[in-house]
PDB file of C-alpha atoms in Angstrom:
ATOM      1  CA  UNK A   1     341.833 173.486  65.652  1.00 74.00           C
ATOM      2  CA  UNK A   2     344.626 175.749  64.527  1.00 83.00           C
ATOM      3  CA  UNK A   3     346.405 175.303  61.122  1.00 83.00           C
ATOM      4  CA  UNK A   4     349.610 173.809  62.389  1.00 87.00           C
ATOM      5  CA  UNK A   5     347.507 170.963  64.350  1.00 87.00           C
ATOM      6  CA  UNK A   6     345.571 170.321  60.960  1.00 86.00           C
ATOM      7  CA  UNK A   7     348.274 169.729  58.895  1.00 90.00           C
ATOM      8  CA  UNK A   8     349.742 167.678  61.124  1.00 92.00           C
ATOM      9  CA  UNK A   9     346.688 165.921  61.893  1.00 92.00           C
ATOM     10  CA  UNK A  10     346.413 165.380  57.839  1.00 94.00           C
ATOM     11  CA  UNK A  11     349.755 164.653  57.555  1.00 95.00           C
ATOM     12  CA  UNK A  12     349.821 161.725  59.739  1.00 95.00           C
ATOM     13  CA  UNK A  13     346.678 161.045  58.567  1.00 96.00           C
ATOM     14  CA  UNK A  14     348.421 160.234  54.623  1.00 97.00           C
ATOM     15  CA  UNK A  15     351.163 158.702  55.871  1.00 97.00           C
ATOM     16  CA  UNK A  16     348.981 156.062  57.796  1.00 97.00           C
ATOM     17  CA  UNK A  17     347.060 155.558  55.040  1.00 97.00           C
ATOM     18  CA  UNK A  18     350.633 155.307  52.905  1.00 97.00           C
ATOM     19  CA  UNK A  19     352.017 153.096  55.003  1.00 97.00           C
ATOM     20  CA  UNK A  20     349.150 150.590  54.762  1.00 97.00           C
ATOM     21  CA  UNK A  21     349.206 150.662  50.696  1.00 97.00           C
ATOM     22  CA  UNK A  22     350.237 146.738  49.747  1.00 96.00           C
ATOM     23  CA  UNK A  23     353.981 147.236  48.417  1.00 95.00           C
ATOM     24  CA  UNK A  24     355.681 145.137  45.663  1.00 93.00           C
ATOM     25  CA  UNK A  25     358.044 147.142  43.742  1.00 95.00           C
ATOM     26  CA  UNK A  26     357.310 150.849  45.788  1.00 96.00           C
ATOM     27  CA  UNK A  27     355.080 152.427  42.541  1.00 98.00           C
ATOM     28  CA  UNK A  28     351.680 152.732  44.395  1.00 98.00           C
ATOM     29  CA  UNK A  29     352.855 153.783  47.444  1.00 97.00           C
ATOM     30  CA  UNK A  30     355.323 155.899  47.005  1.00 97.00           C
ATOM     31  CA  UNK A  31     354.386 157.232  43.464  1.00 98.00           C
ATOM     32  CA  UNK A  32     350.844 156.877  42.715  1.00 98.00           C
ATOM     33  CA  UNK A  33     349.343 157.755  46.527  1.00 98.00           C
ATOM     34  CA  UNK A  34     349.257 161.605  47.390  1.00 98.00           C
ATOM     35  CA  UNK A  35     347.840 163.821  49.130  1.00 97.00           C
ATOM     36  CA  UNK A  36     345.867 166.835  47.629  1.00 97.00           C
ATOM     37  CA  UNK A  37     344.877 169.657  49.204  1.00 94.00           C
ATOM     38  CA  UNK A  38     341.358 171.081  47.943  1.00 94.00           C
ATOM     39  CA  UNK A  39     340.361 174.146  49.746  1.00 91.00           C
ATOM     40  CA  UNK A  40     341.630 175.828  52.997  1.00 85.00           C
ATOM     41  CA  UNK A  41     340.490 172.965  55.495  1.00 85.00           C
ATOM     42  CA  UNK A  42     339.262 170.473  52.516  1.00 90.00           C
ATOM     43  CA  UNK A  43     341.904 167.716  52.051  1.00 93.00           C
ATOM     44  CA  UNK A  44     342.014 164.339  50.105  1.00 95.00           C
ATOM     45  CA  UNK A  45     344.016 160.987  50.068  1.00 96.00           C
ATOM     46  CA  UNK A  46     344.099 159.574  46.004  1.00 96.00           C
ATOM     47  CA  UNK A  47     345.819 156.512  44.486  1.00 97.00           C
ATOM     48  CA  UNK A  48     346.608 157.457  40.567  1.00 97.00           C
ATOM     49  CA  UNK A  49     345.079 155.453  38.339  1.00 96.00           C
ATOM     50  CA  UNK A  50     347.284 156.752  35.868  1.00 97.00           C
ATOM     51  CA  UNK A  51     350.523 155.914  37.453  1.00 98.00           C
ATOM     52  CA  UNK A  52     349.353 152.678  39.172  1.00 97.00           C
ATOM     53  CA  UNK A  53     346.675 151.201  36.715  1.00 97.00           C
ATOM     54  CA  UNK A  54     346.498 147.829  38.834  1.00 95.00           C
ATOM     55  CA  UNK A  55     345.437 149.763  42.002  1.00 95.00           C
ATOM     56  CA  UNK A  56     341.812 148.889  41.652  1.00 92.00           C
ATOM     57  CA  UNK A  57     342.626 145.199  41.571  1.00 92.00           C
ATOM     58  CA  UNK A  58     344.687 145.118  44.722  1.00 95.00           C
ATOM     59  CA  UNK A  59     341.664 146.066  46.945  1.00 96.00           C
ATOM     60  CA  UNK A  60     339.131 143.320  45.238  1.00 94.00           C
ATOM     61  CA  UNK A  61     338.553 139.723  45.406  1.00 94.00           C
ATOM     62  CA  UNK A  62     340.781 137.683  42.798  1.00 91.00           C
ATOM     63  CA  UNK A  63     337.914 136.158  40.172  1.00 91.00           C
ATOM     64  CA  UNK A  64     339.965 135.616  37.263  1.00 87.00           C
ATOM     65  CA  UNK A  65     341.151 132.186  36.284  1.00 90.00           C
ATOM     66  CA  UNK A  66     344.607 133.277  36.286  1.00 89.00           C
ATOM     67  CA  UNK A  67     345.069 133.146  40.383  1.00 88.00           C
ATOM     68  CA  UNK A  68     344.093 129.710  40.155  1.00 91.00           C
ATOM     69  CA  UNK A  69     341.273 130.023  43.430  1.00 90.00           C
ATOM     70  CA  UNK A  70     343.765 131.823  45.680  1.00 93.00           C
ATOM     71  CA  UNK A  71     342.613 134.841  47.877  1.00 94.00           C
ATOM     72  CA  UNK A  72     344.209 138.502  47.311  1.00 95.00           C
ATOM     73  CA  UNK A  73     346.164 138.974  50.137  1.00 95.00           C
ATOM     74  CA  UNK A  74     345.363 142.695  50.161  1.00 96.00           C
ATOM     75  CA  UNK A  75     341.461 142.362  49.794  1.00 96.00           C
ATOM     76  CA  UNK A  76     340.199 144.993  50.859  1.00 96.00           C
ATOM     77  CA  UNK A  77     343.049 146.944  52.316  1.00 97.00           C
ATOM     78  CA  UNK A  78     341.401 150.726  51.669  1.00 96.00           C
ATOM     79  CA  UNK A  79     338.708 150.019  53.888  1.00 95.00           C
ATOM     80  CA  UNK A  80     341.016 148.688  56.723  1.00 96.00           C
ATOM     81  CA  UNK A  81     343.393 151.877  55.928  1.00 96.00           C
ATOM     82  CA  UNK A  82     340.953 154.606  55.640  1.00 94.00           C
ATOM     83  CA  UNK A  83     339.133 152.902  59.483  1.00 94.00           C
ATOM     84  CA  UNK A  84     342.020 153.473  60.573  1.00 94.00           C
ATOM     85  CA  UNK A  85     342.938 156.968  59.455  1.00 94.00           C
ATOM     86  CA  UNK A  86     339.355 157.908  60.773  1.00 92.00           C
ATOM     87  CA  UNK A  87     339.909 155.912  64.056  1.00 91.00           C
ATOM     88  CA  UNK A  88     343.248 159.056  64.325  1.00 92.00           C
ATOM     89  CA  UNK A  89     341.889 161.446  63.126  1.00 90.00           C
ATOM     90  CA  UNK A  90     339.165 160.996  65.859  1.00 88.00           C
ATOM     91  CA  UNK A  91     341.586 160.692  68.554  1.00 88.00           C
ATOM     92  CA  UNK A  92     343.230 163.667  67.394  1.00 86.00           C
ATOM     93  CA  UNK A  93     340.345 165.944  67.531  1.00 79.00           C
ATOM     94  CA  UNK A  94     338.805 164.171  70.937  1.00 76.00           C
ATOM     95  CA  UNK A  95     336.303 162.061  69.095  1.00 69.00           C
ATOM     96  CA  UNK A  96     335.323 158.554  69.535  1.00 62.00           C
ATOM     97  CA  UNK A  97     334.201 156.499  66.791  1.00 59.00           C
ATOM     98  CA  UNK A  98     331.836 153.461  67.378  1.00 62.00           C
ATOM     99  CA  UNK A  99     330.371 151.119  64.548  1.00 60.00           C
ATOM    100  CA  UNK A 100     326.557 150.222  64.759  1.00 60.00           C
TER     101      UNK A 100
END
């Protein structure tokens, strides 16, 4: 794969994975979720704890007392956003991914 198909691959890659980060007021998608690149074909997707300190909590299952026994409605959305960014990123580079 050439570098122009990579970063586009890894670019569409982020912003699937952006576009699937739960939104109330913008902060953790748009501030807190970037895209770093590590080496010369070594990339990575990261929420920022430090600008979105909640982040963790909007992937788990609500325990505390305060939610009163109602279910997150984002449980376990970076699963369901990184299958998907795998499921294109296979595509992209004639792959097809199968679960056992």
């Amino acid at each position: 794969m050439n570098e122009t198909k990579m970063r586009n691959v890894v670019y569409t890659a982020f912003q699937l994975f952006r576009g699937n980060v739960p939104i109330d007021t913008g902060n953790m998608r748009y501030n807190a979720t970037k895209l770093e690149q590590l080496g010369a074909n070594e990339w990575r997707i990261v929420v920022d704890s430090s600008i979105a300190p909640y982040a963790v909590y909007t992937n788990e299952k609500w325990i505390s007392p305060r939610w009163n026994g109602k279910s997150n409605p984002n449980e376990g959305w970076v699963g369901k956003a990184f299958d998907l960014v795998s499921q294109m990123i296979f595509g992209q580079i004639g792959y097809s991914m199968r679960r056992r």
